[in-house]
Coordinates of C-alpha atoms in Angstrom, one line a residue:
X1 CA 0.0 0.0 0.0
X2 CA 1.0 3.1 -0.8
X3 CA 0.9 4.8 2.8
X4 CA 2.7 4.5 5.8
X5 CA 0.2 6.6 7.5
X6 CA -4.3 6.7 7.2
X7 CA -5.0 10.0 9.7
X8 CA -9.0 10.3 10.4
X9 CA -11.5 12.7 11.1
X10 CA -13.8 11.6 14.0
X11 CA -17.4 12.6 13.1
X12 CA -19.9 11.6 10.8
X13 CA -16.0 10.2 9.2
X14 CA -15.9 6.7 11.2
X15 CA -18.5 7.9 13.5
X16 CA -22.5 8.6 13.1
X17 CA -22.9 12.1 15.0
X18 CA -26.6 12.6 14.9
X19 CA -26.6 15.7 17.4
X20 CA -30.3 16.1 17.4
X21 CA -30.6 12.4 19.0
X22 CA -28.0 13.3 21.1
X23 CA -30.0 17.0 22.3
X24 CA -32.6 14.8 22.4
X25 CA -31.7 11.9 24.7
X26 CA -30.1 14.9 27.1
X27 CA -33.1 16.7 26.7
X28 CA -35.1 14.1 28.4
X29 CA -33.0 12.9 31.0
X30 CA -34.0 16.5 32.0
X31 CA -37.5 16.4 31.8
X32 CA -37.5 18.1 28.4
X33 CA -38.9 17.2 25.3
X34 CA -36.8 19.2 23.0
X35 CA -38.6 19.7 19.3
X36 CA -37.2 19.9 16.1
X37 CA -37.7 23.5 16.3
X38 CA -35.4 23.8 19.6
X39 CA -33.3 22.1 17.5
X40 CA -33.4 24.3 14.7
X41 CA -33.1 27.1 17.0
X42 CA -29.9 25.9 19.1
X43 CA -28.4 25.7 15.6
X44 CA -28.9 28.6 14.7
X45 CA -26.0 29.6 17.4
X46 CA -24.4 26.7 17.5
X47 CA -23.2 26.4 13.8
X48 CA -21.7 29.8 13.5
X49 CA -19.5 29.2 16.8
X50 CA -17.9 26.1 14.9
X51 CA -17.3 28.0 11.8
X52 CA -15.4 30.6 14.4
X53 CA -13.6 27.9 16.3
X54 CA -12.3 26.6 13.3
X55 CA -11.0 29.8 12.4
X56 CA -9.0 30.3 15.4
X57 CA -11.5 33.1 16.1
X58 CA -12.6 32.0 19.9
X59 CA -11.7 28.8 21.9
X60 CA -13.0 25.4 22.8
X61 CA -14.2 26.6 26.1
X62 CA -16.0 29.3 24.8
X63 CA -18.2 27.6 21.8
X64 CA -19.1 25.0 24.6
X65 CA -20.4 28.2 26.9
X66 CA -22.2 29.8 24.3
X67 CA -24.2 27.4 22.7
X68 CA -26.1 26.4 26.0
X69 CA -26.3 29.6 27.3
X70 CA -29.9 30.3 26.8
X71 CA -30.9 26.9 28.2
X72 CA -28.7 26.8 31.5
X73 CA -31.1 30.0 31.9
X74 CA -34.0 28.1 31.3
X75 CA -33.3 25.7 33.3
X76 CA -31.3 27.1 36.3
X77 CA -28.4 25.1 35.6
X78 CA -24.7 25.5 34.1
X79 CA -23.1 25.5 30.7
X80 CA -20.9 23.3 31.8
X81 CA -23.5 20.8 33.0
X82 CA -25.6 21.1 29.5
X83 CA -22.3 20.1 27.7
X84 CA -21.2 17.3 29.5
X85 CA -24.5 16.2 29.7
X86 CA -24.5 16.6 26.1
X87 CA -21.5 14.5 25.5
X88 CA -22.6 11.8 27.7
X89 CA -25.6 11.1 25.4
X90 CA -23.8 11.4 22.4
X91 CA -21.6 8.6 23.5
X92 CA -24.3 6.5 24.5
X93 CA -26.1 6.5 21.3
X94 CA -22.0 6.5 19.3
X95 CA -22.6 4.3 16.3
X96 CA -19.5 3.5 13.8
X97 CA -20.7 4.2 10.1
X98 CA -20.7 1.4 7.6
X99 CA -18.3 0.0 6.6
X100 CA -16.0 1.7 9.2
X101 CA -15.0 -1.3 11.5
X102 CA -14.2 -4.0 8.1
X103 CA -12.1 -1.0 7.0
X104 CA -9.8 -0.3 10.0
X105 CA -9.5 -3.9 10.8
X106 CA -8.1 -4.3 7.5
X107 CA -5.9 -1.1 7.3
X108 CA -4.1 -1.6 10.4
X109 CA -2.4 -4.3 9.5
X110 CA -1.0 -2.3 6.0
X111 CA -0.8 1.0 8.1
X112 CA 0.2 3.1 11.2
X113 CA -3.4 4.5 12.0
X114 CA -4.1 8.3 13.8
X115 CA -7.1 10.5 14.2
X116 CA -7.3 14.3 14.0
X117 CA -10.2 15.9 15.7
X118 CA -12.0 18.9 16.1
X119 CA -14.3 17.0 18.8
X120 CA -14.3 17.5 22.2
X121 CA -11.7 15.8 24.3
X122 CA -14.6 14.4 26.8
X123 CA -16.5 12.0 24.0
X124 CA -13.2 10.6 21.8
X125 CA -11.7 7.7 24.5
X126 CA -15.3 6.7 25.7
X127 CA -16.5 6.5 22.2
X128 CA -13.3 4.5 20.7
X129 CA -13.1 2.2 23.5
X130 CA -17.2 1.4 23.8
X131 CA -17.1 0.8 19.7
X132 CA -14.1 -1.6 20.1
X133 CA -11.9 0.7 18.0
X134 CA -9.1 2.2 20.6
X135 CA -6.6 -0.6 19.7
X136 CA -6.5 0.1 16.7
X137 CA -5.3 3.7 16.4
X138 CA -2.0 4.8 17.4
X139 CA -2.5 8.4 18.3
X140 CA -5.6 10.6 19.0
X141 CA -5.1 14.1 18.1
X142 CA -7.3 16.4 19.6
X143 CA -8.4 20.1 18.7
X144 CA -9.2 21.4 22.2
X145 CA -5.7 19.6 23.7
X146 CA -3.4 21.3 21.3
X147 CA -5.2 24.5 21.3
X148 CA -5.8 24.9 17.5
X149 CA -7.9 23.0 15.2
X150 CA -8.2 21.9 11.8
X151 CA -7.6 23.3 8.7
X152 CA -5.1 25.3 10.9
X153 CA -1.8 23.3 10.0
X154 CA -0.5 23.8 13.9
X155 CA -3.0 20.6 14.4
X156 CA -1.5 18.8 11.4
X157 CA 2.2 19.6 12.4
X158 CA 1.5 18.6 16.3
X159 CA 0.1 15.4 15.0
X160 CA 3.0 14.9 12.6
X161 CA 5.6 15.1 15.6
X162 CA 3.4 12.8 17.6
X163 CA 3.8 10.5 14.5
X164 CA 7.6 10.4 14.2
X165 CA 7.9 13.1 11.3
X166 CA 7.1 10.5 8.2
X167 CA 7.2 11.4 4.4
X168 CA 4.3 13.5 3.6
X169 CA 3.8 12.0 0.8
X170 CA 3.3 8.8 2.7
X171 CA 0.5 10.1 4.5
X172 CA -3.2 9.8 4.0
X173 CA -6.4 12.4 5.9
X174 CA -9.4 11.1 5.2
X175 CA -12.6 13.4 6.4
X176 CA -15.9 14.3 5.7
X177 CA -15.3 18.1 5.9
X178 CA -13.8 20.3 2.7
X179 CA -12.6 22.9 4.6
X180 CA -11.7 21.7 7.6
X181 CA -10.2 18.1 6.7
X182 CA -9.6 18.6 3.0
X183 CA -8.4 22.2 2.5
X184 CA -6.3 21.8 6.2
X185 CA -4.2 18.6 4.5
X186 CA -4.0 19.8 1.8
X187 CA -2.4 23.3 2.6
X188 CA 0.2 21.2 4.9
X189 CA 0.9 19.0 2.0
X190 CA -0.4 15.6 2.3
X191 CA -2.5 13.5 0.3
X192 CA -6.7 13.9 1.3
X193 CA -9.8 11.8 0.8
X194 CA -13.1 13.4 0.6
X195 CA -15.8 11.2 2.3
X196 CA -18.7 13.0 0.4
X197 CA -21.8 10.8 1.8
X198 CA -24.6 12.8 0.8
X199 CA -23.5 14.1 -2.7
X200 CA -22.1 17.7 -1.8
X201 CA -21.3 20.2 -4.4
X202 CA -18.0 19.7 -4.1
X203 CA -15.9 23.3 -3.4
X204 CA -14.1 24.7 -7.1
X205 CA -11.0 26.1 -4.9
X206 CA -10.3 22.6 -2.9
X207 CA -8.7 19.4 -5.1
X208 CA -8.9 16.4 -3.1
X209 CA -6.7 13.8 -3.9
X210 CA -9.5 10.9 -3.7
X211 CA -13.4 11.5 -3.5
X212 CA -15.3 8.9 -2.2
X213 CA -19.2 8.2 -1.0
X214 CA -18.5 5.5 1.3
X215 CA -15.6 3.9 3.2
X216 CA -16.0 0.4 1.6
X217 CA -15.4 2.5 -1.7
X218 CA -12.3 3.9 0.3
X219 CA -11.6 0.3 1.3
X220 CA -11.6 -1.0 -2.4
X221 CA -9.2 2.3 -3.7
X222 CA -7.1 1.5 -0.5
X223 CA -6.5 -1.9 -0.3
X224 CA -8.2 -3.8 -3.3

């Protein structure tokens, strides 16, 4: 094979990340039955603060304040306590997407494995270890731990000391995100898959190296 290295994004990449199951399962564990329209309405703030925390613009700490602001108020509880309770349920309802486990099972014997995440430090070890998949990755590279996050390359170059320095051009990212994931290897030089599930436009300025809708497609490319 062709790489010495396969780096991952986290969600909806090798994990399902269905955040309005995830609301909802907090929601209710609260005594809440939070709508589609709450939903609608906590994204409305919530997707804007990613799109800043990617940009270096504000920190990990504060998106997590932010977007449960308005219901800690509501509820006469803490930000803090929304997001862990958040992250909790989103770890209890973690699925792998198909054709996920076949594929990693099968890579790590060709390849050194590694994720790079813009996830929150509190769901990645809970969520690798309950789907069986922590032995299987050599390094965990985490946004909020080294203080920027991808497509900054800061994230790509930590994870690349963490990984011994290897050829770039031995090194595969494979993520769901164009910007983030795609554009961020990309600009720090190493080869990218786009995992385009649901048929995006895909962005004129940003050349991924493979496009793919599913990772048994990525499977097949990668190993046969």
């Amino acid at each position: 094979m062709k790489y010495e290295w396969v780096l991952f994004d986290a969600d909806e990449t090798l994990f399902n990340f269905d955040a309005f199951k995830g609301m909802q399962l907090m929601f209710a564990r609260k005594g809440v039955d939070f709508t589609e329209t709450d939903y609608a309405d906590y994204q409305q703030v919530n997707k804007p603060l990613w799109v800043d925390y990617q940009n270096g613009d504000i920190t990990a700490d504060e998106l997590k304040h932010t977007r449960f602001i308005t219901w800690a108020d509501k509820l006469e509880t803490t930000t803090s306590d929304l997001n862990s309770s958040f992250l909790e349920a989103m770890a209890d309802i973690c699925t792998l997407l198909p054709g996920a486990q076949a594929l990693i099972e099968a890579l790590s014997e060709k390849a050194n494995l590694g994720i790079i995440t813009n996830g929150f430090t509190e769901l990645q070890a809970i969520r690798l270890e309950r789907t069986g998949m922590s032995q299987y990755f050599k390094h965990v590279v985490i946004s909020e731990e080294v203080g920027v996050a991808k497509p900054d390359q800061g994230i790509f170059a930590h994870a690349f000391e963490r990984i011994g320095q290897p050829c770039k051009s031995k090194v595969l990212m494979v993520g769901d995100n164009q910007h983030s994931d795609i554009l961020g290897g990309i600009n720090f030089g190493i080869e990218t898959c786009w995992l385009n599930r649901f048929d995006e436009p895909k962005s004129m300025e940003i050349e991924p190296h493979h496009q793919v809708k599913s990772l048994d497609e990525l499977h097949s490319i990668l190993l046969g």
